[in-house]
mmCIF file of C-alpha atoms and ligand atoms in Angstrom:
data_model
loop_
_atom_site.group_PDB
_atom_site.id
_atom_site.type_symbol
_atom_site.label_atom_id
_atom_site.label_comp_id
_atom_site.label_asym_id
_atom_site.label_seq_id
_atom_site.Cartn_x
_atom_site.Cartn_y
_atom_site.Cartn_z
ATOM 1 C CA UNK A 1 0.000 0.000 0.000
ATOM 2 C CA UNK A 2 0.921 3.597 -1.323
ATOM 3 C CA UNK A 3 2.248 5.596 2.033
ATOM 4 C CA UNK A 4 -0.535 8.335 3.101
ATOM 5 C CA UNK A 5 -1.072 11.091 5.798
ATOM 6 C CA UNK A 6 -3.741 10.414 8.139
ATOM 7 C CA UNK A 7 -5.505 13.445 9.736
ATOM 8 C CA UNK A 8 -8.477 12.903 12.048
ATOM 9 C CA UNK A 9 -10.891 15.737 11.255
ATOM 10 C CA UNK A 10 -12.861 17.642 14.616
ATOM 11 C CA UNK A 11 -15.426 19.719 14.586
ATOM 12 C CA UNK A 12 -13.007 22.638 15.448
ATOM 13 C CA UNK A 13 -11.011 21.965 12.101
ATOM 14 C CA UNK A 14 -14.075 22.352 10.057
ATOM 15 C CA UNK A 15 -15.424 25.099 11.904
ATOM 16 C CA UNK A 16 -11.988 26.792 10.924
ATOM 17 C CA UNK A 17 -12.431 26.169 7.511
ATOM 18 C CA UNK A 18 -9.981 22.806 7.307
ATOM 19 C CA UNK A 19 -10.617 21.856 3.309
ATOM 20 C CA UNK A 20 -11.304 18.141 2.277
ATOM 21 C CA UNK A 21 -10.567 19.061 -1.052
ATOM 22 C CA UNK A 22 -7.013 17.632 -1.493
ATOM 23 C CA UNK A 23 -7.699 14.389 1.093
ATOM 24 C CA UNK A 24 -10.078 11.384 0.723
ATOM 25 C CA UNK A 25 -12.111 11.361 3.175
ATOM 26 C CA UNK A 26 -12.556 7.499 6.026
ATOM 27 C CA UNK A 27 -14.990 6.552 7.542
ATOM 28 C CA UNK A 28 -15.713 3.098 8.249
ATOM 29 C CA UNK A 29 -12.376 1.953 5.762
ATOM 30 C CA UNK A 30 -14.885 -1.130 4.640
ATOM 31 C CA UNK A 31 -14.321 0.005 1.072
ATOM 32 C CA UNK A 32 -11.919 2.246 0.800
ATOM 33 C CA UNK A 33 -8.999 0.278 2.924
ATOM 34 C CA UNK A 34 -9.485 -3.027 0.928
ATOM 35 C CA UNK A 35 -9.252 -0.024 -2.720
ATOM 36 C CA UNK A 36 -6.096 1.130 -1.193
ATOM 37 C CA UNK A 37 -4.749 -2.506 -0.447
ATOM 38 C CA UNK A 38 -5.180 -3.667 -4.227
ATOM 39 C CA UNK A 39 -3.742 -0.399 -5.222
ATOM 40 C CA UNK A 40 -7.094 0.866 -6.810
ATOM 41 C CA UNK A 41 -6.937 3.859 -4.841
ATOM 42 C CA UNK A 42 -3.667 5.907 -3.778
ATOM 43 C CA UNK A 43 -4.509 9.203 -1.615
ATOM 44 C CA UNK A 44 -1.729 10.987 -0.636
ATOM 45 C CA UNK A 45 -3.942 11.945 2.469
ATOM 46 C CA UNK A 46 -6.756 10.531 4.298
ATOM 47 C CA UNK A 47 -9.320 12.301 6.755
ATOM 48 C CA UNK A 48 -10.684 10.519 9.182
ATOM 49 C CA UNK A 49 -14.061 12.117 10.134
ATOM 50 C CA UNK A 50 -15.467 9.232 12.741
ATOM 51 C CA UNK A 51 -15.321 11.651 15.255
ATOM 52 C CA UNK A 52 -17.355 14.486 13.868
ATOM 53 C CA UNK A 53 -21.042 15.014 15.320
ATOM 54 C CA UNK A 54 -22.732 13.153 12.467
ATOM 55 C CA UNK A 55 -23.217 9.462 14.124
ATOM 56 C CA UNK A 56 -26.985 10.550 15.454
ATOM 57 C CA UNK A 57 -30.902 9.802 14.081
ATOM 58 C CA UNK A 58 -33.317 12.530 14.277
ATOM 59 C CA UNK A 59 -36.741 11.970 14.249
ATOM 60 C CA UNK A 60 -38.837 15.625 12.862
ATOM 61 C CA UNK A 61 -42.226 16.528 11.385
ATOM 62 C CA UNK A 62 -40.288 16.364 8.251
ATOM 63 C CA UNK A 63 -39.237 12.568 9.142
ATOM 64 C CA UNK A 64 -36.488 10.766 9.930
ATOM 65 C CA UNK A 65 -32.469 12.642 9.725
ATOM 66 C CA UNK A 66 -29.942 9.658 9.749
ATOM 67 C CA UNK A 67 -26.438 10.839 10.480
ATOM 68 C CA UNK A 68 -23.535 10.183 7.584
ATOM 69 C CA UNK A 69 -21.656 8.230 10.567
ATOM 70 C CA UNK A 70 -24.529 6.112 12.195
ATOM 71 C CA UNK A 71 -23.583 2.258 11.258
ATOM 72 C CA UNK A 72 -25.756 0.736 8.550
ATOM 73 C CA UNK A 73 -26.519 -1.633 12.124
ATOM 74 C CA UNK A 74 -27.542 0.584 14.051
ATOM 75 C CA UNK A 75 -29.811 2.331 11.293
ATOM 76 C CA UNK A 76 -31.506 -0.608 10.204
ATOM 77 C CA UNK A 77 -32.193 -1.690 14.114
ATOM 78 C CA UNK A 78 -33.569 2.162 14.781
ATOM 79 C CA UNK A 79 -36.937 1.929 16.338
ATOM 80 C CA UNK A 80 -38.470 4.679 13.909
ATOM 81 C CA UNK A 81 -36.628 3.051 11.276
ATOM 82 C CA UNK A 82 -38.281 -0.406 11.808
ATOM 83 C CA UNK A 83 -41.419 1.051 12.084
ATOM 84 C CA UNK A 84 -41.737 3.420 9.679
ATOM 85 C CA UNK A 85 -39.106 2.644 6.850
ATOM 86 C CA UNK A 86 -39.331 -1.472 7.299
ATOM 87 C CA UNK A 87 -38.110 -0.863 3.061
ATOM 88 C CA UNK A 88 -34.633 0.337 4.276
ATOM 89 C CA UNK A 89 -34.689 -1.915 7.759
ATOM 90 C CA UNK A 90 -34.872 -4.903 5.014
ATOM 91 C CA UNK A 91 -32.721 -3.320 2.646
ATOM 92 C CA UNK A 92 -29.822 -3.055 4.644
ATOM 93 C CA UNK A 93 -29.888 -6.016 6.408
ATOM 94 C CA UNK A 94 -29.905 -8.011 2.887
ATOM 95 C CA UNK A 95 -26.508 -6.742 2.875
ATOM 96 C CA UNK A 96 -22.930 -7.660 3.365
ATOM 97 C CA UNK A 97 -22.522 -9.198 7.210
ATOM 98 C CA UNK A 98 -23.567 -8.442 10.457
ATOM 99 C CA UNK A 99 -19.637 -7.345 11.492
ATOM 100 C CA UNK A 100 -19.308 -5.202 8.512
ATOM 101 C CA UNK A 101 -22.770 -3.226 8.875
ATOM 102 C CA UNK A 102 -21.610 -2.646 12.347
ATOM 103 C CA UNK A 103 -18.464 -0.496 10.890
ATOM 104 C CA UNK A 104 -19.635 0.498 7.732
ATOM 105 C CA UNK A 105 -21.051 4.182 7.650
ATOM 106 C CA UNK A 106 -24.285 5.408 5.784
ATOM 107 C CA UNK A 107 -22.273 7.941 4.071
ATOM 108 C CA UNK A 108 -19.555 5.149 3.197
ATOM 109 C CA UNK A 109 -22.698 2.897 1.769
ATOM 110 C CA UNK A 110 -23.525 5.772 -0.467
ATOM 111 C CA UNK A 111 -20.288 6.334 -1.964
ATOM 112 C CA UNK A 112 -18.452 2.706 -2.150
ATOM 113 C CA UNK A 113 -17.674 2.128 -5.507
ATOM 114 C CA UNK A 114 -18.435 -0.720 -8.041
ATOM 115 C CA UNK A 115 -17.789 -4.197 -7.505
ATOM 116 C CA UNK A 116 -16.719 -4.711 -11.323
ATOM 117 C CA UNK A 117 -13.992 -6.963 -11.006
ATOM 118 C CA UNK A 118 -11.916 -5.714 -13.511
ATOM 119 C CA UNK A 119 -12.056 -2.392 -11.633
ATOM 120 C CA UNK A 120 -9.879 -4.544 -8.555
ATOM 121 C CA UNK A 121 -7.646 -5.818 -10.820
ATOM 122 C CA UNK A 122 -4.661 -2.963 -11.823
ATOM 123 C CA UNK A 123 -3.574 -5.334 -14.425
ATOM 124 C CA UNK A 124 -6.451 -4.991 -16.779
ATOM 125 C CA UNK A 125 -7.664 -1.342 -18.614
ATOM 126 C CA UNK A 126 -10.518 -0.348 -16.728
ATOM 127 C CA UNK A 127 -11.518 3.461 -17.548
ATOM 128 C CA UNK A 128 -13.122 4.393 -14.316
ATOM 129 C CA UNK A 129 -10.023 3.352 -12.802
ATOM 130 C CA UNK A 130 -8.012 4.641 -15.525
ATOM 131 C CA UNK A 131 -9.389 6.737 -17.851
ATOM 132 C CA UNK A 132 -8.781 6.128 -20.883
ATOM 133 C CA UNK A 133 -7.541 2.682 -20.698
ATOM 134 C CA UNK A 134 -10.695 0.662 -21.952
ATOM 135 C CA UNK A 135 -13.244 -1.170 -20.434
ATOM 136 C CA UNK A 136 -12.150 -5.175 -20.306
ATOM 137 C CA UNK A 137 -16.060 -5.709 -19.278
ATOM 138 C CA UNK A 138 -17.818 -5.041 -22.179
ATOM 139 C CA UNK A 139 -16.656 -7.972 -24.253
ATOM 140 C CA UNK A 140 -15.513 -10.009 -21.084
ATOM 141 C CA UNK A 141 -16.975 -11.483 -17.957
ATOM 142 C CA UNK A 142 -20.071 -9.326 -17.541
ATOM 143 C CA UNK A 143 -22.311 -11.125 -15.335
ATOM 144 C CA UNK A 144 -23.135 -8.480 -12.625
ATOM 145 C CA UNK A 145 -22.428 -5.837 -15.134
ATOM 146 C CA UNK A 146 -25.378 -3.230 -16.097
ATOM 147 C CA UNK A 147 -28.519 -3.692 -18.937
ATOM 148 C CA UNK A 148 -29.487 0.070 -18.758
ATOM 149 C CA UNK A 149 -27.986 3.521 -18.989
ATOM 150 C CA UNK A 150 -24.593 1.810 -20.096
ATOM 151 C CA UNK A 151 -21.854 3.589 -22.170
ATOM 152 C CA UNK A 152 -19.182 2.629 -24.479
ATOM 153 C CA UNK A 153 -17.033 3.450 -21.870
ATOM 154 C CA UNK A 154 -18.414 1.760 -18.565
ATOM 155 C CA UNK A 155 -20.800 -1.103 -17.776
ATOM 156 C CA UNK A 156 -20.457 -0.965 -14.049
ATOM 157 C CA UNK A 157 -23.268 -1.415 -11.548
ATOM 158 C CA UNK A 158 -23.515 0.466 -8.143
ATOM 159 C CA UNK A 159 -23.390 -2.427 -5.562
ATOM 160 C CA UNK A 160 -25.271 -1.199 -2.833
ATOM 161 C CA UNK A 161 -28.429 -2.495 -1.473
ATOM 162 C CA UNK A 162 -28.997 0.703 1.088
ATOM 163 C CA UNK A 163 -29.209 3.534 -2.062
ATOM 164 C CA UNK A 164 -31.756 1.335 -3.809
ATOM 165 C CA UNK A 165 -34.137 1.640 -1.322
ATOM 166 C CA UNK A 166 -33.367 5.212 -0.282
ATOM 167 C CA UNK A 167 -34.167 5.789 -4.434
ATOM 168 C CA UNK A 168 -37.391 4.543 -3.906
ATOM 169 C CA UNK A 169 -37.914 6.384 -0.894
ATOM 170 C CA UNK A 170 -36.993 9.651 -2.774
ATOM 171 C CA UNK A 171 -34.459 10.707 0.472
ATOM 172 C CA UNK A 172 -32.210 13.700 0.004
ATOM 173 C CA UNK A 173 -28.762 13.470 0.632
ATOM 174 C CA UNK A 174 -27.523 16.873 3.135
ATOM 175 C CA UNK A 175 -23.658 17.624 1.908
ATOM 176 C CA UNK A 176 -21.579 20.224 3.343
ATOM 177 C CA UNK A 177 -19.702 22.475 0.507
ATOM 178 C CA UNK A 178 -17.514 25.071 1.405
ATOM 179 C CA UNK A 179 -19.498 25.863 4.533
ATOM 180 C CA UNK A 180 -22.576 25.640 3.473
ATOM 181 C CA UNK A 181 -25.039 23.010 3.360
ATOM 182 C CA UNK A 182 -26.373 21.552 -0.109
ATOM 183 C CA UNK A 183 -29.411 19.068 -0.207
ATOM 184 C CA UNK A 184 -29.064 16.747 -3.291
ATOM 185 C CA UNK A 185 -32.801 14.581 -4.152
ATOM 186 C CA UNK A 186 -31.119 11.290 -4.076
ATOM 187 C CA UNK A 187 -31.667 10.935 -7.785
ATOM 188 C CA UNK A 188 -29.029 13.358 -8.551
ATOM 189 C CA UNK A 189 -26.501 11.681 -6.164
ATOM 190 C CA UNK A 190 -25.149 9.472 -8.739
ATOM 191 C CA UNK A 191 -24.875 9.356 -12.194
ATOM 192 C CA UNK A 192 -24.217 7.374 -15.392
ATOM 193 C CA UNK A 193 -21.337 6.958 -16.557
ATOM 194 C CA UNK A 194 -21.641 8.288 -20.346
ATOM 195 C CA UNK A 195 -17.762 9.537 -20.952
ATOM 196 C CA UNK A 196 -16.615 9.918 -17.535
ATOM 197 C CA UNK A 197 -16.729 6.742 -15.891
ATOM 198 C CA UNK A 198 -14.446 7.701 -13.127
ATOM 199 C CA UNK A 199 -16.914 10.178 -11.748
ATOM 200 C CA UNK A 200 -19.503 7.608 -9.341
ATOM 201 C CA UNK A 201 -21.660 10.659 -8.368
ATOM 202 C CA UNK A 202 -22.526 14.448 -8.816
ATOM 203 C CA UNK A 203 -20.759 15.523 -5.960
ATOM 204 C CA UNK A 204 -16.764 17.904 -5.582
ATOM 205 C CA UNK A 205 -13.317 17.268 -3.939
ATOM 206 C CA UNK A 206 -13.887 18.307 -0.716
ATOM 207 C CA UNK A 207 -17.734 17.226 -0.179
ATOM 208 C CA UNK A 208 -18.852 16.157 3.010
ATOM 209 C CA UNK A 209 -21.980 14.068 3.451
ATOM 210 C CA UNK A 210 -23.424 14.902 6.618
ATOM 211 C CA UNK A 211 -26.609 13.394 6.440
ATOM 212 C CA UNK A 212 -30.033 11.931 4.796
ATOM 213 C CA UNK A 213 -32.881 13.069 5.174
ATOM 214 C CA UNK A 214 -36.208 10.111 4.931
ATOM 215 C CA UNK A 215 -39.534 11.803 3.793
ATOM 216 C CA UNK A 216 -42.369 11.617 6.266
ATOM 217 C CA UNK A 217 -43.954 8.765 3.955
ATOM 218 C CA UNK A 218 -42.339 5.429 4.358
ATOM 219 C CA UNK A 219 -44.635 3.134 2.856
ATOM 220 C CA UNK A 220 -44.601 0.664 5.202
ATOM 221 C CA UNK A 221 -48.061 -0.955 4.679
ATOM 222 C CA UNK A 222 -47.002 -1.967 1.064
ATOM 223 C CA UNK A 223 -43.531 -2.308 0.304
ATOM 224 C CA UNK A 224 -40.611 -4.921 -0.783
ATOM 225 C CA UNK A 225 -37.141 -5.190 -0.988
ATOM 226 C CA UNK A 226 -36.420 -8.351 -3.069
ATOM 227 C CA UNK A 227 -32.465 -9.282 -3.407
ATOM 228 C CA UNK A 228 -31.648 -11.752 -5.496
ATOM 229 C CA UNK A 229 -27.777 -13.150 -6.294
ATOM 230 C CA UNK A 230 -25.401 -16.232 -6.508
ATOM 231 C CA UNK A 231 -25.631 -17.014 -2.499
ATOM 232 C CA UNK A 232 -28.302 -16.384 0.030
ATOM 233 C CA UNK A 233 -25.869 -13.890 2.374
ATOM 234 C CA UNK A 234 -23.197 -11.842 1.963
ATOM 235 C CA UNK A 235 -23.282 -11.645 -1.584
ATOM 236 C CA UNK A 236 -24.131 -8.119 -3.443
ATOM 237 C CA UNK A 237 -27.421 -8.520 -5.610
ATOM 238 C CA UNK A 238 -27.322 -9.751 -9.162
ATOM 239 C CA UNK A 239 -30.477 -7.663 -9.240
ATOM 240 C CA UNK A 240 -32.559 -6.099 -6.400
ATOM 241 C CA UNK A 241 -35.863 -4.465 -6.366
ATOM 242 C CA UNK A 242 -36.825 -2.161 -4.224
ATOM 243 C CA UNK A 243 -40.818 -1.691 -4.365
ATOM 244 C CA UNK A 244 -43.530 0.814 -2.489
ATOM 245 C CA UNK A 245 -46.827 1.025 -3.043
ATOM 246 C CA UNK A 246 -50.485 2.975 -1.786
ATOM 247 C CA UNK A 247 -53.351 1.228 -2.975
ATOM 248 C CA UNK A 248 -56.788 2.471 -2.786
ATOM 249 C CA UNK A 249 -60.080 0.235 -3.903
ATOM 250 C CA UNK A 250 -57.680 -1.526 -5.851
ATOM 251 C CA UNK A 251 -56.095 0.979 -7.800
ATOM 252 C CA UNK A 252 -52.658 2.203 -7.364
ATOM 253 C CA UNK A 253 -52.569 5.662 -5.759
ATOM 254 C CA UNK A 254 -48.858 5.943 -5.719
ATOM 255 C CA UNK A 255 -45.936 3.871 -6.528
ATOM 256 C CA UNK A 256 -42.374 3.809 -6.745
ATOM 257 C CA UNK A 257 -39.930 1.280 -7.954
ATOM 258 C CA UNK A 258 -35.915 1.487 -7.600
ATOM 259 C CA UNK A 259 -33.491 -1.137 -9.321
ATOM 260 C CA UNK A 260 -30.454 -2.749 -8.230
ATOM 261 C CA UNK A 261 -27.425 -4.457 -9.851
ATOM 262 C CA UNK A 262 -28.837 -2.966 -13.233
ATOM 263 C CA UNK A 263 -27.458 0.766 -13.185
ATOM 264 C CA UNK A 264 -24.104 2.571 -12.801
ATOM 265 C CA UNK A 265 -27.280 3.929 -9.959
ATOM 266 C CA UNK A 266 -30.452 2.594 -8.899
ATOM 267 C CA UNK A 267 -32.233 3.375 -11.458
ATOM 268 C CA UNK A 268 -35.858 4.744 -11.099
ATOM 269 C CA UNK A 269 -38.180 6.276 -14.034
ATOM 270 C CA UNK A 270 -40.685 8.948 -12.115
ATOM 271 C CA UNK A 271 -41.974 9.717 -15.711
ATOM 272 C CA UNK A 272 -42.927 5.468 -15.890
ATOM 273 C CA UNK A 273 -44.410 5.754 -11.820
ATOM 274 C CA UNK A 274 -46.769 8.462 -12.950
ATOM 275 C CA UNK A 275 -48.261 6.565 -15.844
ATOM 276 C CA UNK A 276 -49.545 3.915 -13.398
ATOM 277 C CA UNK A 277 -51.705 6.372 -11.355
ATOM 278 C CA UNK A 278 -55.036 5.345 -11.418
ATOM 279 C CA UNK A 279 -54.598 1.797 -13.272
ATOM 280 C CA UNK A 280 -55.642 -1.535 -11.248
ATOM 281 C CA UNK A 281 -52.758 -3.212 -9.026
ATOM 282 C CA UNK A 282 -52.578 -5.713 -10.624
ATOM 283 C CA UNK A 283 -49.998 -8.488 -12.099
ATOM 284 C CA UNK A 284 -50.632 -7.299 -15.653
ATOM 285 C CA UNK A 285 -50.452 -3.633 -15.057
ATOM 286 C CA UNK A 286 -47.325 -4.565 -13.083
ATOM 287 C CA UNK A 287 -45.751 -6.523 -16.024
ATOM 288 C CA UNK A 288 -46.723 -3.591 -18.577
ATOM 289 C CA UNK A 289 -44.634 -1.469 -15.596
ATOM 290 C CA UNK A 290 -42.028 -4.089 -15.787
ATOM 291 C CA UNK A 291 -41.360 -3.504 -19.353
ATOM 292 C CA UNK A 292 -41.505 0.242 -19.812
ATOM 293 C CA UNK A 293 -39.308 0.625 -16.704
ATOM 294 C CA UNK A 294 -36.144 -1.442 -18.446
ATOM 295 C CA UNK A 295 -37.137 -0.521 -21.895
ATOM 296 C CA UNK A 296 -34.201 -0.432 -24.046
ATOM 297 C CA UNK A 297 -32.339 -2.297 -21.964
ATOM 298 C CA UNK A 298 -29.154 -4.134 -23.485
ATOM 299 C CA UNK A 299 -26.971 -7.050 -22.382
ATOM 300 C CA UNK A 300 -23.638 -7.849 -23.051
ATOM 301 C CA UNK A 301 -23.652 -11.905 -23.067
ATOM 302 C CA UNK A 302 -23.075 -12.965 -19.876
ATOM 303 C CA UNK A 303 -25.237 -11.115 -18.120
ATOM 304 C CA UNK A 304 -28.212 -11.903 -20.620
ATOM 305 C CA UNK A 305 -30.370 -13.438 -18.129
ATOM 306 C CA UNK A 306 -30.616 -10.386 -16.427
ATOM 307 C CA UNK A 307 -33.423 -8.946 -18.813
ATOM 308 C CA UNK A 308 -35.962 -11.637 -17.842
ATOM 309 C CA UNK A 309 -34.776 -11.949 -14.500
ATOM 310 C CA UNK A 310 -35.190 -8.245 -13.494
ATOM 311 C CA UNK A 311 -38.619 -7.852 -15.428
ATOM 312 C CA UNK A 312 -40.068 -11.009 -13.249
ATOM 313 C CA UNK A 313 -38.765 -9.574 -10.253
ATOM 314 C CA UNK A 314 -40.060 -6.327 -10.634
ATOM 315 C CA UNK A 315 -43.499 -8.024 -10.745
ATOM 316 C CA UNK A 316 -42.644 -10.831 -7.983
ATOM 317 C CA UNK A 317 -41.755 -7.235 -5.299
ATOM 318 C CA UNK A 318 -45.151 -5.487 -6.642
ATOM 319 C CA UNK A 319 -47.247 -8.333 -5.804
ATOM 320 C CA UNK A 320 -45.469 -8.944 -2.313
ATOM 321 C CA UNK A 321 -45.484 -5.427 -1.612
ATOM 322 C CA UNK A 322 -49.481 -5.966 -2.746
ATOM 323 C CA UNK A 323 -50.220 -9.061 -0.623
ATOM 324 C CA UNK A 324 -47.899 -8.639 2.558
ATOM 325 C CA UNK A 325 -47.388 -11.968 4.007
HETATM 326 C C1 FAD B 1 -17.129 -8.458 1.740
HETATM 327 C C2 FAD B 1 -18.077 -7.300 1.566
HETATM 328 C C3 FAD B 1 -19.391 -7.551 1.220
HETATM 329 C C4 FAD B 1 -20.278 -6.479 1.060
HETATM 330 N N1 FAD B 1 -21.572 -6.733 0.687
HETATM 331 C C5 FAD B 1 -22.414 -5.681 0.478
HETATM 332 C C6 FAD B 1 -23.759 -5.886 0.037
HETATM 333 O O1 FAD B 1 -24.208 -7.025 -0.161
HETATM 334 N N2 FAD B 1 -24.535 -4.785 -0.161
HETATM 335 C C7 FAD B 1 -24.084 -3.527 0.063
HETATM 336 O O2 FAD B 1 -24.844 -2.570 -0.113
HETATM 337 N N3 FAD B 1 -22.831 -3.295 0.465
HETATM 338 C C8 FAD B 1 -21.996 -4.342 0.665
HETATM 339 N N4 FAD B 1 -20.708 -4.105 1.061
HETATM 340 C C9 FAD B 1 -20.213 -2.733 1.042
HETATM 341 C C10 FAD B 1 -20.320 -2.027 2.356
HETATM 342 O O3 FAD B 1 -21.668 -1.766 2.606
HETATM 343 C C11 FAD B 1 -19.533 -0.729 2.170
HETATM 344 O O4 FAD B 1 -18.159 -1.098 2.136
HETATM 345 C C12 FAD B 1 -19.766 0.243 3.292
HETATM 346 O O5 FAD B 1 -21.130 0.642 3.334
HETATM 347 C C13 FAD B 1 -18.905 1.479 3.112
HETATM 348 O O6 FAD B 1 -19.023 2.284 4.262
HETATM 349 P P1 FAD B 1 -17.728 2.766 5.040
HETATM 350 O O7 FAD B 1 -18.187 3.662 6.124
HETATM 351 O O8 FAD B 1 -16.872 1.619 5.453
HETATM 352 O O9 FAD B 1 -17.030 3.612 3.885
HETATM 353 P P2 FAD B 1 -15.498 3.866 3.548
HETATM 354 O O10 FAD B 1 -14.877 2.629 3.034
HETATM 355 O O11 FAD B 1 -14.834 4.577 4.682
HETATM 356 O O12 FAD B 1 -15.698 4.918 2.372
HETATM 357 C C14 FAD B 1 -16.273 4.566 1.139
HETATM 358 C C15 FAD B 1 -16.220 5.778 0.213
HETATM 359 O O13 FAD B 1 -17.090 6.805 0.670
HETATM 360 C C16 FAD B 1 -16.405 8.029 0.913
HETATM 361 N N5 FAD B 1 -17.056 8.601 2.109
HETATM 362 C C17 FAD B 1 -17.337 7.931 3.257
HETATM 363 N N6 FAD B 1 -18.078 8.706 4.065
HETATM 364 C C18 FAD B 1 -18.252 9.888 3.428
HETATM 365 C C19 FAD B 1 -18.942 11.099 3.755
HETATM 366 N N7 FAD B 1 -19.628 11.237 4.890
HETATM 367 N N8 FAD B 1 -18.924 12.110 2.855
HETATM 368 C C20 FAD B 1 -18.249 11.994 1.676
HETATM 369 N N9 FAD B 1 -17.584 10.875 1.318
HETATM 370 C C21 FAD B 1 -17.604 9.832 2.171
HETATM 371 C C22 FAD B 1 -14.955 7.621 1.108
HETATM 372 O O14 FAD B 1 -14.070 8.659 0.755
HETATM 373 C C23 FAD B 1 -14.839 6.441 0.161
HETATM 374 O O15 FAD B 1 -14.652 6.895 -1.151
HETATM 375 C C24 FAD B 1 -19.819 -5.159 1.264
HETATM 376 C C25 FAD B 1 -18.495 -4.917 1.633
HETATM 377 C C26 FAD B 1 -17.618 -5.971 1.791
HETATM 378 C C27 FAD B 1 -16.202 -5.680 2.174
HETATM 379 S S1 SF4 B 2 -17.307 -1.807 -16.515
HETATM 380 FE FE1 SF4 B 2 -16.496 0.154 -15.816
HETATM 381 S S2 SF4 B 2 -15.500 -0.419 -13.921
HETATM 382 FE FE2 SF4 B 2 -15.698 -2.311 -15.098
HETATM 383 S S3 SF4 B 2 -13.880 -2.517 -16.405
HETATM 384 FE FE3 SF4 B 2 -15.358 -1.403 -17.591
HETATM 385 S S4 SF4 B 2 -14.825 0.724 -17.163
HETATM 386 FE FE4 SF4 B 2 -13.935 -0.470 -15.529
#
């Protein structure tokens, strides 16, 4: 491992104006250490902020504030959480172990990168590792590579189970930015990769997630998280689905539907939600969904199965989120 500085950050050094913009910022290391082990990632400095006030949850009239430092743990086993976000409570506990969710950091599980394999390995061109340098994907080993929003450039997925559900949810992400606070709609957290793989996300050098804010409505009468990949546990999702739903006299008041393991970011069509207003919940209607949401999705030959797979489970998490058992 590259040799790096190691500051860690107090609330007095960014009250005084410290700048993250030439350090990478720690906090639980469950990503980034194992990056800067394979030599994927090589910061000359890191700042550690686990000690900054950001490890609290907040309930308001305006719903639920989790702090960028609270463990995925001890968000999912939050009372209010539980109760009235059982999408996320699910969500997170689909993922990775029970020691790692007790280090890793909701701000972390928003920003880990892709779990591409060719992206670990410095001996072959990857260009969101190296731009420039190809993508060894496209005509390799593609299996939990992307079907929608892909580029010539990049096919990677984002590999985390949390942001799909916080999609769906429509959360906001609070980031501090020179001082002041910015509030991102979680849509416009990440982005696809089009010519600039390397970029994961919307935000600058020197951007500090503080925290994310849950809307008031959590859905929790009709909702789903369905996971599905190669093992039962600690595996990421080949595809995941996250899936909310308000139902009145048997017509779908509101819905909302956010994808896993098929995006370079959940992906989530409001324009597609809005054209199901109205219609009968029903498997049908959910299969017509099923199809306009991926529409003009592409494969790249191992990951083929992936088109059936994720239009069946988008209609397998509407009917369960339908029918609670
Ligand atoms: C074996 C294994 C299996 C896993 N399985 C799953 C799985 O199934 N599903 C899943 O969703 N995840 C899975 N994970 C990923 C795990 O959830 C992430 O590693 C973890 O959430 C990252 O959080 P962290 O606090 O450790 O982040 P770190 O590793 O400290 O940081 C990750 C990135 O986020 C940046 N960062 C961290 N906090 C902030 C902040 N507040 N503001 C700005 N930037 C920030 C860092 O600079 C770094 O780039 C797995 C991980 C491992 C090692
Ligand atoms: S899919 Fe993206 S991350 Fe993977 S090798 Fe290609 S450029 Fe790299």
């Amino acid at each position: 491992m590259k040799p790096f500085q190691y500051t860690r950050l107090s609330t007095q050094d960014l009250a005084s104006g410290t700048t993250l913009r030439d350090s990478t910022i720690l906090a639980g290391g469950t990503n980034l250490i194992d990056l800067m082990k394979y030599g994927v990632e090589k910061p000359d400095r890191l700042a550690d902020i686990g000690k900054l006030p950001y490890a609290q949850i907040e309930e308001s009239d305006e719903g639920l504030l989790l702090g960028a430092l609270v463990t995925n743990a001890d968000t999912a086993y939050h009372s209010a959480v539980k109760k009235t976000y059982p999408l996320l409570h699910k969500a997170i506990l689909s993922a990775a172990s029970a020691q790692l969710r007790n280090r890793a950091t909701n701000g972390g599980n928003l920003l880990q990168r892709t779990r591409c394999y060719y992206f670990y390995d410095t001996a072959m061109p990857c260009n969101k590792r190296e731009p420039g340098s190809g993508c060894a994907a496209i005509n390799g080993f593609n299996r939990i590579h992307a079907i929608l929003g892909t580029s010539a450039s990049c096919i990677a997925t984002h590999p985390s189970d949390m942001c799909v559900a916080l999609a769906a949810l429509e959360a906001e992400v609070h980031v501090l930015r020179k001082g002041a606070t910015l509030v991102i709609p979680f849509d416009q957290l990440h982005r696809l990769p089009g010519d600039h793989p390397e970029k994961d996300h919307n935000l600058e050098p020197g951007d500090l997630i503080t925290h994310i804010q849950l809307p008031t409505e959590g859905f929790s009468d009709h909702f789903e998280y369905l996971k599905i990949r190669d093992r039962e546990s600690y595996a990421f999702a080949l595809i995941s689905v996250a899936a909310c739903l308000k139902v009145s006299e048997g017509k779908i008041e509101d819905i909302r539907v956010a994808l896993g393991g098929v995006a370079h970011k959940p992906w989530k069509l409001k324009k597609v939600e809005k054209e199901m207003i109205g219609k009968v919940a029903s498997t049908d209607n959910f299969q017509f969904f099923a199809e306009r949401l991926i529409q003009g999705a592409q494969s790249f030959g191992t990951n083929d199965f992936k088109i059936l797979l994720v239009k069946r489970a988008i209609v397998r998490a509407l009917n369960s989120a339908l029918n609670p058992s």
